[in-house]
CSV table of C-alpha atoms in Angstrom, one decimal:
chain,number,residue,atom,x,y,z
Z,245,MET,CA,0.0,0.0,0.0
Z,246,ALA,CA,1.4,3.4,-1.0
Z,247,LEU,CA,1.7,6.2,1.6
Z,248,ALA,CA,0.7,9.6,0.4
Z,249,TYR,CA,2.2,12.7,2.0
Z,250,PRO,CA,0.8,15.9,0.9
Z,251,ARG,CA,3.6,18.2,-0.1
Z,252,HIS,CA,2.2,21.3,1.5
Z,253,SER,CA,1.8,19.4,4.8
Z,254,ILE,CA,5.4,18.3,4.9
Z,255,GLN,CA,6.6,21.8,4.1
Z,256,LEU,CA,4.5,23.3,6.9
Z,257,CYS,CA,5.9,20.8,9.4
Z,258,VAL,CA,9.5,21.5,8.4
Z,259,SER,CA,8.9,25.3,8.7
Z,260,ILE,CA,7.4,24.9,12.2
Z,261,PHE,CA,9.9,22.4,13.6
Z,262,PRO,CA,13.1,23.1,11.8
Z,263,THR,CA,15.5,21.5,14.4
Z,264,THR,CA,13.5,19.2,16.7
Z,265,ILE,CA,11.9,17.0,14.2
Z,266,ASP,CA,14.2,14.4,12.5
Z,267,GLN,CA,11.4,12.5,10.8
Z,268,PRO,CA,8.2,13.7,9.2
Z,269,PRO,CA,5.3,13.5,11.6
Z,270,SER,CA,2.9,10.6,11.3
Z,271,LEU,CA,0.2,11.5,8.9
Z,272,PRO,CA,-3.1,9.8,8.5
Z,273,LEU,CA,-2.9,6.9,6.2
Z,274,HIS,CA,-5.4,6.7,3.4
Z,275,GLU,CA,-6.0,4.4,0.5
Z,276,PRO,CA,-5.1,6.1,-2.8
Z,277,SER,CA,-7.9,6.2,-5.2
Z,278,THR,CA,-7.9,3.4,-7.8
Z,279,ASN,CA,-9.5,5.8,-10.3
Z,280,THR,CA,-6.6,7.9,-11.5
Z,281,THR,CA,-8.7,9.9,-14.0
Z,282,THR,CA,-9.8,13.2,-12.5
Z,283,PRO,CA,-12.6,15.3,-13.9
Z,284,SER,CA,-10.1,17.8,-15.1
Z,285,GLN,CA,-8.1,15.1,-17.0
Z,286,THR,CA,-11.0,13.6,-18.9
Z,287,PRO,CA,-11.9,16.8,-20.8
Z,288,ARG,CA,-8.2,17.4,-21.5
Z,289,SER,CA,-7.8,13.9,-23.0
Z,290,HIS,CA,-10.9,14.5,-25.2
Z,291,HIS,CA,-9.5,17.9,-26.1
Z,292,THR,CA,-6.2,16.4,-27.1
Z,293,LEU,CA,-8.0,13.8,-29.3
Z,294,ARG,CA,-10.0,16.5,-30.9
Z,295,THR,CA,-6.8,18.6,-31.5
Z,296,GLU,CA,-5.0,15.6,-33.1
Z,297,ALA,CA,-8.1,14.8,-35.3
Z,298,ALA,CA,-8.3,18.4,-36.4
Z,299,ALA,CA,-4.6,18.5,-37.2
Z,300,PHE,CA,-4.9,15.3,-39.3
Z,301,ILE,CA,-8.0,16.5,-41.2
Z,302,GLY,CA,-6.6,20.0,-41.7
Z,303,GLU,CA,-3.4,18.6,-43.1
Z,304,PHE,CA,-5.3,16.2,-45.4
Z,305,ILE,CA,-7.6,18.9,-46.7
Z,306,GLY,CA,-4.8,21.4,-47.1
Z,307,THR,CA,-2.6,19.0,-48.9
Z,308,PHE,CA,-5.5,17.9,-51.1
Z,309,MET,CA,-6.4,21.4,-52.1
Z,310,PHE,CA,-2.8,22.5,-52.7
Z,311,LEU,CA,-2.0,19.5,-54.9
Z,312,SER,CA,-5.4,19.5,-56.7
Z,313,LEU,CA,-4.9,23.2,-57.7
Z,314,ALA,CA,-1.2,22.7,-58.6
Z,315,PHE,CA,-1.9,19.4,-60.5
Z,316,THR,CA,-4.7,21.0,-62.4
Z,317,GLY,CA,-2.3,23.8,-63.5
Z,318,THR,CA,0.3,21.3,-64.5
Z,319,GLN,CA,-2.2,19.2,-66.4
Z,320,ILE,CA,-3.4,22.1,-68.4
Z,321,ALA,CA,0.1,23.4,-69.2
Z,322,LEU,CA,1.3,20.0,-70.3
Z,323,ASN,CA,-1.8,19.2,-72.4
Z,324,ALA,CA,-2.0,22.6,-74.0
Z,325,ALA,CA,-2.5,22.5,-77.8
Z,326,GLY,CA,0.8,22.2,-79.6
Z,327,SER,CA,2.8,21.6,-76.4
Z,328,LYS,CA,5.2,18.7,-76.0
Z,329,GLU,CA,5.2,16.9,-72.7
Z,330,LEU,CA,8.2,17.4,-70.4
Z,331,SER,CA,8.2,13.6,-70.0
Z,332,GLY,CA,8.4,12.9,-73.7
Z,333,SER,CA,11.0,10.7,-75.3
Z,334,GLY,CA,12.9,13.7,-76.6
Z,335,ASP,CA,14.4,16.7,-74.8
Z,336,PRO,CA,12.9,19.8,-76.4
Z,337,LEU,CA,14.0,23.3,-75.6
Z,338,PRO,CA,12.3,24.6,-72.4
Z,339,ASP,CA,8.9,26.2,-73.0
Z,340,VAL,CA,9.4,29.2,-70.6
Z,341,ALA,CA,5.7,30.1,-70.5
Z,342,LYS,CA,4.8,26.5,-69.7
Z,343,LEU,CA,7.4,26.2,-66.9
Z,344,LEU,CA,6.3,29.5,-65.4
Z,345,TYR,CA,2.7,28.4,-65.5
Z,346,ILE,CA,3.5,25.2,-63.6
Z,347,ALA,CA,5.8,27.1,-61.1
Z,348,PHE,CA,3.1,29.7,-60.4
Z,349,ALA,CA,0.4,27.0,-60.0
Z,350,PHE,CA,2.4,25.3,-57.3
Z,351,GLY,CA,3.8,28.4,-55.6
Z,352,ALA,CA,0.5,30.3,-55.4
Z,353,SER,CA,-1.4,27.2,-54.4
Z,354,LEU,CA,1.0,26.5,-51.5
Z,355,ALA,CA,1.0,30.1,-50.3
Z,356,ILE,CA,-2.8,30.2,-50.1
Z,357,ASN,CA,-3.2,26.8,-48.4
Z,358,VAL,CA,-0.4,27.4,-45.9
Z,359,ALA,CA,-2.2,30.6,-44.9
Z,360,ILE,CA,-5.4,28.7,-44.4
Z,361,PHE,CA,-4.3,25.5,-42.8
Z,362,ALA,CA,-0.9,26.0,-41.1
Z,363,ASP,CA,-2.5,27.0,-37.8
Z,364,ILE,CA,-4.7,23.9,-37.8
Z,365,SER,CA,-2.3,21.1,-38.8
Z,366,GLY,CA,1.1,22.8,-38.2
Z,367,GLY,CA,2.6,20.8,-41.0
Z,368,LYS,CA,3.0,23.5,-43.6
Z,369,PHE,CA,3.2,20.5,-46.0
Z,370,VAL,CA,6.8,19.7,-44.8
Z,371,THR,CA,7.1,17.3,-41.9
Z,372,ILE,CA,10.5,15.7,-41.5
Z,373,PRO,CA,12.4,19.0,-41.0
Z,374,LEU,CA,9.8,20.1,-38.4
Z,375,TYR,CA,10.3,16.9,-36.6
Z,376,LEU,CA,14.1,17.0,-36.8
Z,377,THR,CA,14.1,20.5,-35.4
Z,378,ARG,CA,11.7,19.5,-32.6
Z,379,LYS,CA,8.8,21.7,-33.7
Z,380,ILE,CA,6.4,18.8,-33.8
Z,381,HIS,CA,6.3,15.4,-31.9
Z,382,TRP,CA,6.8,12.0,-33.5
Z,383,HIS,CA,3.1,11.1,-33.4
Z,384,ARG,CA,2.1,14.4,-35.1
Z,385,ALA,CA,4.9,13.8,-37.7
Z,386,THR,CA,3.6,10.2,-38.4
Z,387,GLN,CA,0.0,11.3,-38.8
Z,388,THR,CA,1.0,14.3,-41.0
Z,389,ILE,CA,3.1,12.1,-43.3
Z,390,LEU,CA,0.2,9.6,-43.6
Z,391,SER,CA,-2.3,12.4,-44.3
Z,392,GLN,CA,-0.1,13.9,-47.0
Z,393,LEU,CA,0.4,10.6,-48.8
Z,394,LEU,CA,-3.3,9.8,-48.8
Z,395,ALA,CA,-4.2,13.4,-49.9
Z,396,SER,CA,-1.7,13.1,-52.8
Z,397,ILE,CA,-3.3,9.9,-54.0
Z,398,ALA,CA,-6.8,11.5,-53.7
Z,399,ALA,CA,-5.7,14.7,-55.5
Z,400,SER,CA,-4.1,12.7,-58.3
Z,401,ALA,CA,-7.2,10.6,-58.8
Z,402,PHE,CA,-9.4,13.7,-58.6
Z,403,THR,CA,-7.3,15.5,-61.3
Z,404,SER,CA,-7.4,12.4,-63.5
Z,405,ALA,CA,-11.2,12.2,-63.3
Z,406,LEU,CA,-11.7,15.9,-63.6
Z,407,LEU,CA,-9.7,16.8,-66.7
Z,408,PRO,CA,-9.6,15.0,-70.1
Z,409,GLY,CA,-6.5,13.5,-71.6
Z,410,PRO,CA,-3.7,11.3,-70.1
Z,411,LEU,CA,-2.4,12.1,-66.6
Z,412,THR,CA,0.8,14.1,-67.1
Z,413,ILE,CA,1.5,15.3,-63.6
Z,414,ALA,CA,4.0,12.7,-62.6
Z,415,THR,CA,7.6,13.9,-61.8
Z,416,THR,CA,10.0,12.5,-64.4
Z,417,LEU,CA,13.6,13.1,-65.2
Z,418,SER,CA,14.7,14.9,-68.3
Z,419,PRO,CA,16.7,12.6,-70.7
Z,420,SER,CA,19.6,15.1,-70.5
Z,421,ILE,CA,20.1,14.8,-66.7
Z,422,SER,CA,21.6,11.8,-64.8
Z,423,LEU,CA,20.1,10.2,-61.7
Z,424,THR,CA,22.8,11.6,-59.6
Z,425,ARG,CA,22.4,15.1,-60.8
Z,426,GLY,CA,18.6,14.8,-60.5
Z,427,LEU,CA,18.9,13.6,-56.9
Z,428,PHE,CA,21.1,16.4,-55.8
Z,429,LEU,CA,19.1,19.0,-57.7
Z,430,GLU,CA,16.0,17.8,-55.8
Z,431,ALA,CA,18.0,18.0,-52.5
Z,432,LEU,CA,19.2,21.6,-53.4
Z,433,VAL,CA,15.8,23.1,-54.1
Z,434,THR,CA,14.2,21.2,-51.2
Z,435,SER,CA,16.7,22.6,-48.8
Z,436,GLN,CA,16.0,26.1,-50.1
Z,437,LEU,CA,12.3,25.7,-49.4
Z,438,ILE,CA,12.9,24.1,-46.0
Z,439,LEU,CA,15.2,26.9,-44.9
Z,440,THR,CA,12.5,29.4,-45.9
Z,441,ILE,CA,10.0,27.7,-43.7
Z,442,LEU,CA,12.3,27.3,-40.7
Z,443,MET,CA,14.1,30.6,-40.8
Z,444,LEU,CA,11.2,33.0,-41.2
Z,445,GLU,CA,9.2,34.2,-38.2
Z,446,GLY,CA,5.5,33.8,-38.2
Z,447,GLY,CA,3.3,36.5,-39.6
Z,448,TRP,CA,0.8,37.3,-42.2
Z,449,ALA,CA,3.5,37.5,-45.0
Z,450,LYS,CA,5.1,34.1,-44.3
Z,451,PRO,CA,2.8,32.1,-46.5
Z,452,MET,CA,3.6,34.4,-49.4
Z,453,TYR,CA,7.4,33.9,-48.9
Z,454,ILE,CA,6.9,30.1,-48.7
Z,455,GLY,CA,4.9,30.2,-52.0
Z,456,ALA,CA,7.5,32.4,-53.6
Z,457,SER,CA,10.3,30.0,-52.5
Z,458,LEU,CA,8.4,27.1,-54.0
Z,459,PHE,CA,7.9,29.1,-57.2
Z,460,VAL,CA,11.7,29.7,-57.4
Z,461,ALA,CA,12.4,26.0,-56.8
Z,462,HIS,CA,10.1,25.0,-59.6
Z,463,VAL,CA,11.7,27.5,-62.0
Z,464,CYS,CA,15.1,26.0,-61.2
Z,465,SER,CA,14.2,22.3,-61.3
Z,466,VAL,CA,10.8,21.5,-63.0
Z,467,TYR,CA,12.3,21.1,-66.4
Z,468,TYR,CA,14.9,18.6,-65.3
Z,469,THR,CA,13.3,16.6,-62.5
Z,470,GLY,CA,9.7,17.7,-62.4
Z,471,ALA,CA,10.3,19.5,-59.1
Z,472,SER,CA,9.1,17.1,-56.4
Z,473,LEU,CA,10.5,18.7,-53.2
Z,474,ASN,CA,8.2,16.4,-51.2
Z,475,PRO,CA,7.8,12.6,-51.6
Z,476,ALA,CA,4.1,13.0,-51.3
Z,477,ARG,CA,4.0,15.2,-54.4
Z,478,SER,CA,5.5,12.3,-56.5
Z,479,PHE,CA,3.9,9.4,-54.6
Z,480,GLY,CA,0.3,10.2,-55.5
Z,481,PRO,CA,0.7,10.5,-59.2
Z,482,ALA,CA,2.9,7.4,-59.2
Z,483,VAL,CA,0.2,5.4,-57.5
Z,484,VAL,CA,-2.5,6.5,-60.0
Z,485,GLY,CA,-0.4,6.6,-63.2
Z,486,GLY,CA,2.5,4.2,-62.5
Z,487,PHE,CA,5.9,4.2,-60.9
Z,488,THR,CA,9.1,4.9,-62.8
Z,489,GLY,CA,12.3,2.9,-62.1
Z,490,TYR,CA,13.9,5.9,-60.4
Z,491,HIS,CA,11.0,6.9,-58.2
Z,492,TRP,CA,13.3,6.5,-55.2
Z,493,ILE,CA,15.2,9.7,-56.0
Z,494,TYR,CA,12.0,11.7,-55.2
Z,495,TRP,CA,12.3,10.3,-51.7
Z,496,VAL,CA,16.0,10.3,-51.1
Z,497,GLY,CA,16.6,13.8,-52.7
Z,498,PRO,CA,13.9,15.7,-50.7
Z,499,LEU,CA,14.8,13.8,-47.5
Z,500,LEU,CA,18.5,14.7,-48.0
Z,501,GLY,CA,17.7,18.3,-48.6
Z,502,SER,CA,15.4,18.4,-45.5
Z,503,ALA,CA,18.2,16.9,-43.3
Z,504,VAL,CA,20.8,19.4,-44.6
Z,505,ALA,CA,18.4,22.4,-44.1
Z,506,SER,CA,17.5,21.2,-40.6
Z,507,ALA,CA,21.2,20.8,-39.7
Z,508,VAL,CA,21.9,24.4,-41.0
Z,509,TYR,CA,18.9,25.7,-39.0
Z,510,VAL,CA,20.0,24.0,-35.8
Z,511,GLY,CA,23.6,25.0,-36.3
Z,512,VAL,CA,22.8,28.7,-37.0
Z,513,GLY,CA,20.5,28.7,-33.9
Z,514,TRP,CA,23.3,27.3,-31.7
Z,515,LEU,CA,25.8,29.9,-33.0
Z,516,ARG,CA,23.3,32.7,-32.4
Z,517,ARG,CA,22.9,31.5,-28.8
Z,518,GLU,CA,26.6,31.2,-28.3
Z,519,ARG,CA,27.0,34.8,-29.5
Z,520,GLY,CA,24.1,36.0,-27.4
Z,521,GLY,CA,22.0,36.7,-30.5
Z,522,VAL,CA,18.2,36.8,-30.5
């Protein structure tokens, strides 16, 4: 049987008898309650469950809307009359208008949906770096990743059903770039996006900066790699339309870029603390 000594009672006894009492005075024994759930804990547990559910749903809806809008823009651009698909057998000269169209579709869509859903889910559509920098817990990271993957599949199927023509939103490598170069290009543009998200303070303008960062990343990489920057972006179209033999680079590249950006963020923060910076 456990003995329960109220903390305030012990402190009171010590303050009254500072030198003459060697042992705590005998306190009435009582049987601890077998029901460890207090009325104040039950609503809190329910509140936590609702919070986690809201975060999962918010991340799913936000990812679905972001990818649906971006996929739609990509599908329209790649199926435009007289255009040649980026994933074709040849390697045509870049169609600047087409590439800017795709980049704007992704950048603007991300900016809008981060502004809407970031406070609900906290994911901002990037999860691993937020977990590595201890901004979210492992259980939130797990459910966010699952939510993004499911939303990507749903958005890909939705785009395929909504618009005519073959599904052309898959991320594919240009014939002129090697696997190694494609992997490191994905890592580079991903790290740029992640640093934007981690380094910027919160505020009404942050979603616009994040969207602009994704826009720049697409301008730099969409012609050569399709600009994944997030495994979920490539996974959904691959599930609906088929996997390529090099699909793995759209996991390794973004994860590598996320790890590098997280290390830079943590290192810079440590240096600022050492220098007394704010």
